[in-house]
XYZ file of C-alpha atoms in Angstrom:
319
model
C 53.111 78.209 152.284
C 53.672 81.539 150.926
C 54.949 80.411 147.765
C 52.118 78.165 146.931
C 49.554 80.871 147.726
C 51.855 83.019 145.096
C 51.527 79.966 142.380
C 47.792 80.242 142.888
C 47.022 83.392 142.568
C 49.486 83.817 139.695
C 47.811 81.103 137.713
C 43.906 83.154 138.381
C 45.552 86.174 137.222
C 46.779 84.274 133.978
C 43.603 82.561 133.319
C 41.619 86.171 134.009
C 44.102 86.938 131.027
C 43.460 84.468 128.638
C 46.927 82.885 129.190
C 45.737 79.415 130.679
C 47.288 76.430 128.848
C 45.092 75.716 126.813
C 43.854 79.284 125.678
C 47.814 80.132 125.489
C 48.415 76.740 123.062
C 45.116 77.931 120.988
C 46.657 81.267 120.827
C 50.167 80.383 119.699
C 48.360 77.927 117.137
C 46.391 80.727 115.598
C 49.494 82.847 115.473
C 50.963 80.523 113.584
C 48.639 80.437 110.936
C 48.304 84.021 110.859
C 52.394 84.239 110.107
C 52.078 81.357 107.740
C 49.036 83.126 105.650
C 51.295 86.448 105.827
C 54.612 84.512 104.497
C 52.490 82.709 102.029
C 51.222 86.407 100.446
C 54.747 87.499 100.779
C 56.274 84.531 98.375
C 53.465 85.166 96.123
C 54.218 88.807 95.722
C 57.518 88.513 95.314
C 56.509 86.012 92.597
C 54.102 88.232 90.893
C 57.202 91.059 91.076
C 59.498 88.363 88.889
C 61.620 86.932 92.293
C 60.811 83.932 94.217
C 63.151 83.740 97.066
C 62.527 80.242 97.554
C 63.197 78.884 94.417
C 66.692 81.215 94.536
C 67.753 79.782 98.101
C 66.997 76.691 97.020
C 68.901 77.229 94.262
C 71.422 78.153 96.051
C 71.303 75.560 97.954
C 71.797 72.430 95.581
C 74.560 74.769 94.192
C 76.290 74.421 97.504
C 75.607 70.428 97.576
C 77.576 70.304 94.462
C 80.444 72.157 96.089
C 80.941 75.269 94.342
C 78.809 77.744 92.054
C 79.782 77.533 88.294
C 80.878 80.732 87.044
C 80.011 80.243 83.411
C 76.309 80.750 84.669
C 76.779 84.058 85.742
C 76.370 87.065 84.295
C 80.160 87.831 82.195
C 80.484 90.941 84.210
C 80.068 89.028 87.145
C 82.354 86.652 86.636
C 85.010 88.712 85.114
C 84.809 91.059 88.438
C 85.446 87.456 90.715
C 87.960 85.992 88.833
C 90.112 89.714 88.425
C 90.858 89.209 92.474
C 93.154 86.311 91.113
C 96.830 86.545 90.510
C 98.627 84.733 87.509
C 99.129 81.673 88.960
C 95.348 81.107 90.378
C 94.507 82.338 87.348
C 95.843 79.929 85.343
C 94.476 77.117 87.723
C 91.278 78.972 86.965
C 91.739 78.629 83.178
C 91.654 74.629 83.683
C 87.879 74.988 84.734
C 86.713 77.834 82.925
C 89.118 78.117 79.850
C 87.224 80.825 77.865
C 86.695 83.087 80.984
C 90.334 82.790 82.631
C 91.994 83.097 79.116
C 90.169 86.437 79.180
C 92.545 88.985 77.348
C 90.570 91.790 80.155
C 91.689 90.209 83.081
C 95.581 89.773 81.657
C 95.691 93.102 80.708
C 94.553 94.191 84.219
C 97.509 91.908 85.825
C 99.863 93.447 83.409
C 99.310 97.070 83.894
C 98.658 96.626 87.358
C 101.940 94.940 88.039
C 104.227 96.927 85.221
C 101.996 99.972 85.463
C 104.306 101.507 82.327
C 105.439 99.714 79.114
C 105.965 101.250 75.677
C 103.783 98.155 74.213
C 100.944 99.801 75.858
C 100.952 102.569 73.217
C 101.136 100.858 70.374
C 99.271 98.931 67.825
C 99.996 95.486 68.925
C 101.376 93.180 66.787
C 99.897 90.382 65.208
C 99.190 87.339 67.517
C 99.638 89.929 70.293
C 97.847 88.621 73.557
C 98.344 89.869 77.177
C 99.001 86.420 78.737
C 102.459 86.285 77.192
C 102.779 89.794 77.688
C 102.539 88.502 80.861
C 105.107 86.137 81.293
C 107.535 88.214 79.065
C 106.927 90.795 81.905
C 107.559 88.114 84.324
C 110.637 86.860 82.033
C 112.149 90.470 82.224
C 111.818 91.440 85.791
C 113.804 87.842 86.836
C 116.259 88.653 84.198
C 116.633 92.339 85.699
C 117.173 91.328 89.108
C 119.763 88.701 87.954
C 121.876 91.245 85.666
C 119.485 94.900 84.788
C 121.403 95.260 81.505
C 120.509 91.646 80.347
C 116.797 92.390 81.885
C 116.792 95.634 79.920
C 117.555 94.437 76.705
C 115.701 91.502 77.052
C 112.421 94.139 77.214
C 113.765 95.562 74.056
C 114.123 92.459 72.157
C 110.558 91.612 72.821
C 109.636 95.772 71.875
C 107.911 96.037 75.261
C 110.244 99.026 76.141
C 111.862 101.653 73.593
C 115.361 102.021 73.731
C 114.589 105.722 75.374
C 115.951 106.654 79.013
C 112.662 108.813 79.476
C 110.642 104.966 78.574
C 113.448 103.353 80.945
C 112.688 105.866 83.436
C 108.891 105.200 83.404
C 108.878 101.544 83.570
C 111.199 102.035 86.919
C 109.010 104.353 88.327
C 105.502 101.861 87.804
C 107.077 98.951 88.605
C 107.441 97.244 91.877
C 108.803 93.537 91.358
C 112.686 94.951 90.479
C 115.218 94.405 93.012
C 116.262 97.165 94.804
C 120.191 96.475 95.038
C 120.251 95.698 91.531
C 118.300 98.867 90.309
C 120.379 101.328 92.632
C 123.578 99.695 90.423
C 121.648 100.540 87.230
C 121.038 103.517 87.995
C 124.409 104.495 88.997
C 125.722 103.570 85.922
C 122.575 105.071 83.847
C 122.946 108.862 84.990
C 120.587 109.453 81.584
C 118.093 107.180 83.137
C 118.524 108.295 86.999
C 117.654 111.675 85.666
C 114.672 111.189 83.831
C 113.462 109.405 86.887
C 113.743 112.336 89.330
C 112.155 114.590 87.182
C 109.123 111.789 87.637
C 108.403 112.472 91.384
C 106.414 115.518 92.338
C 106.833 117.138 95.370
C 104.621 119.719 95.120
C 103.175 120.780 98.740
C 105.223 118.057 100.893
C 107.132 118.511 103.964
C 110.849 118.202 103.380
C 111.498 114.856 105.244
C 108.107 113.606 103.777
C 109.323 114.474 100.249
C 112.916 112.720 100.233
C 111.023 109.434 102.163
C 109.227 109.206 98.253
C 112.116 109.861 96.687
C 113.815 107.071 98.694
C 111.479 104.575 98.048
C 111.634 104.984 94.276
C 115.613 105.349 94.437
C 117.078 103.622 97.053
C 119.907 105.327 98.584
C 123.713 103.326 98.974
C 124.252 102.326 102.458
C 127.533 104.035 102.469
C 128.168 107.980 101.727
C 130.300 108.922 98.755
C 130.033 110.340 94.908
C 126.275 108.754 94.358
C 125.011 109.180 97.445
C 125.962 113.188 96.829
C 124.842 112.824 93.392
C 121.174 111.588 94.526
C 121.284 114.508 97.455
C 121.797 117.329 94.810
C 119.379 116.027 92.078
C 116.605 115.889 94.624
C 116.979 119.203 96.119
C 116.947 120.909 92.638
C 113.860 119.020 91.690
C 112.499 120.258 95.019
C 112.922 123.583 94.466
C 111.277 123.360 91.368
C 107.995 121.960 92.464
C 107.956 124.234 95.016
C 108.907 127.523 94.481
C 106.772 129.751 96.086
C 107.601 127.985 99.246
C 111.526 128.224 98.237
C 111.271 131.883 98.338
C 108.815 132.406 101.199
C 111.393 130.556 103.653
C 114.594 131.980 101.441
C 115.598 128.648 100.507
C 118.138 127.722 97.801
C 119.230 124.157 95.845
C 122.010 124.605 98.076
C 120.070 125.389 101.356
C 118.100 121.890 100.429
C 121.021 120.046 100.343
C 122.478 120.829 103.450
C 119.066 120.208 105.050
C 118.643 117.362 103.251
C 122.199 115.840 104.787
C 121.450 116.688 107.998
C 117.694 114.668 108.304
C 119.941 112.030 107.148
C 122.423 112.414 109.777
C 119.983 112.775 112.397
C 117.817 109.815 111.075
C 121.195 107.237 111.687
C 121.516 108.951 115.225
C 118.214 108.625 116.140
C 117.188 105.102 114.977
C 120.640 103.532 115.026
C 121.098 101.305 118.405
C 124.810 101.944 118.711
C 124.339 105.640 119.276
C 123.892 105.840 123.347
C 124.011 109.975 123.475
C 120.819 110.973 121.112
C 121.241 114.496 119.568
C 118.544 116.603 121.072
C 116.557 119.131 119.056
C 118.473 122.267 120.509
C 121.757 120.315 118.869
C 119.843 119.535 115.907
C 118.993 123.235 115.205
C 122.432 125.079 116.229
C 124.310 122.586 113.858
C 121.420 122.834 111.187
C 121.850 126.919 111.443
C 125.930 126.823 111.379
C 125.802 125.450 107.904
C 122.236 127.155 106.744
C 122.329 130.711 108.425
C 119.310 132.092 106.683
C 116.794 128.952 108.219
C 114.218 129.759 110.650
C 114.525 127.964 114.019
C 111.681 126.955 113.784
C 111.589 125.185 110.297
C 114.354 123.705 111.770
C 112.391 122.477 114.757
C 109.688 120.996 113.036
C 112.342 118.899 110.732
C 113.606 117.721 114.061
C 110.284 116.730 115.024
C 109.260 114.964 112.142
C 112.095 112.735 111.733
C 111.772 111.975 115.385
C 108.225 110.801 115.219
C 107.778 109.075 112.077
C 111.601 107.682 111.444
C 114.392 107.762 109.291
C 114.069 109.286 105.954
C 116.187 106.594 103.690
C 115.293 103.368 105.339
């Protein structure tokens, strides 16, 4: 009872309104036309202004029927800026649709330098016939050769004149380029001091924290997994070059070559017996800083601290 006297006088209050059924349908209808009239001025503005978004969707649309848009009928730009997402080998799939845009000598030169960010070639006049695509896969050639045997890979990159027979070129091309294997490179290097010294005086490590610093230097140079004459030899090359980029700091903390290298030996030390598994009892930071200060006297304790910090928050230094 009380809900039907609730439907009744809901339904006067909605007719005192103008919301009856029928006044409701006649409104909706003339809102309708109203938003029909305002879409139809719309489409002919936007025609007047020189776009006509229906004729682009549908466009689009029968573009989308067909499976895919054609790239030849955009803009160059455009299509140049999709197609440089591509590595070589979609790139070359690429080429079988649109030959003249994927054959683009832009785009090869792009995957070259951006791969093999250094090559002697670069600099030059290039040679008759020259095209970036075989640069390419000379590149490609190369670094396989490399990682099979470096001095084969090496020479091969001379033969073709990509590098100069120059351990400061050498040195460069290591430095930009990522696809060389590691084990294979720290070989080369140890039997290419010429080379191995060109390529520290590459890194700059201006304004870094110590551990920070020798992480980069790792990357780039991989150290051996087993201490001895290189190892040492990699240890005292890096602490003289960072002295050099930093020696204001050098002499604000009274730090020598030497001082670096004993620092430098003991991140490493404490990197193994912090991240290595088999160690049970961890060296704690007191340790850390009484060893540090028996072989380095003139070290603040707390430099020495923050080292110890550092390595045990972010992680070894030569992994």
């Amino acid at each position: 009872m009380g809900q039907g006297l609730w439907r009744i006088a809901r339904n006067q209050q909605l007719q005192q309104q103008g919301y009856s059924g029928q006044g409701y349908l006649a409104r909706e209808h003339g809102r309708r036309i109203a938003a029909n009239n305002v879409s139809n001025t719309s489409h002919r503005k936007q025609a007047q202004g020189g776009i006509d978004i229906y004729h682009l969707l549908k466009a689009r649309k029968s573009k989308e029927q067909e499976g895919f848009i054609n790239l030849e009928m955009l803009p160059p730009e455009l299509s140049f800026t999709i197609l440089s997402y591509l590595n070589a080998t979609d790139l070359c799939l690429a080429s079988c649709v649109w030959q003249d845009l994927a054959n683009d000598e832009l785009l090869w030169q792009g995957l070259c330098k951006s791969t093999w960010g250094h090559c002697s070639i670069y600099n030059k006049n290039p040679p008759l016939g020259f095209s970036f695509r075989k640069l390419y896969m000379q590149l490609d050639e190369g670094s396989l050769t490399f990682n099979a045997n470096p001095d084969e890979g090496v020479n091969y990159f001379m033969s073709k004149g990509i590098l100069d027979d120059s351990p400061k070129e050498i040195a460069k091309f290591i430095f930009c380029t990522r696809t060389l294997n590691w084990k294979k490179l720290r070989i080369y290097l140890d039997e290419r001091r010429d080379v191995l010294d060109d390529l520290v005086t590459l890194h700059n490590f201006r304004n870094q924290f110590l551990p920070n610093a020798l992480r980069e230097f790792f990357r780039h140079i991989h150290a051996p997994e087993e201490r001895g004459e290189y190892l040492e030899t990699l240890i005292t090359k890096f602490s003289h070059r960072f002295c050099a980029c930093n020696p204001d700091l050098m002499r604000e903390l009274g730090l020598s070559p030497d001082a670096v290298y004993v620092l430098c030996y003991s991140l490493i030390l404490l990197s193994i017996d912090l991240t290595s598994p088999h160690v049970k009892n961890k060296m704690s930071k007191r340790e850390f800083i009484r060893n540090t200060r028996r072989a380095a006297q003139n070290i603040s304790e707390d430099f020495v601290g923050h080292l110890y910090d550092n390595i045990y928050l972010i992680g070894h230094v030569a992994a």
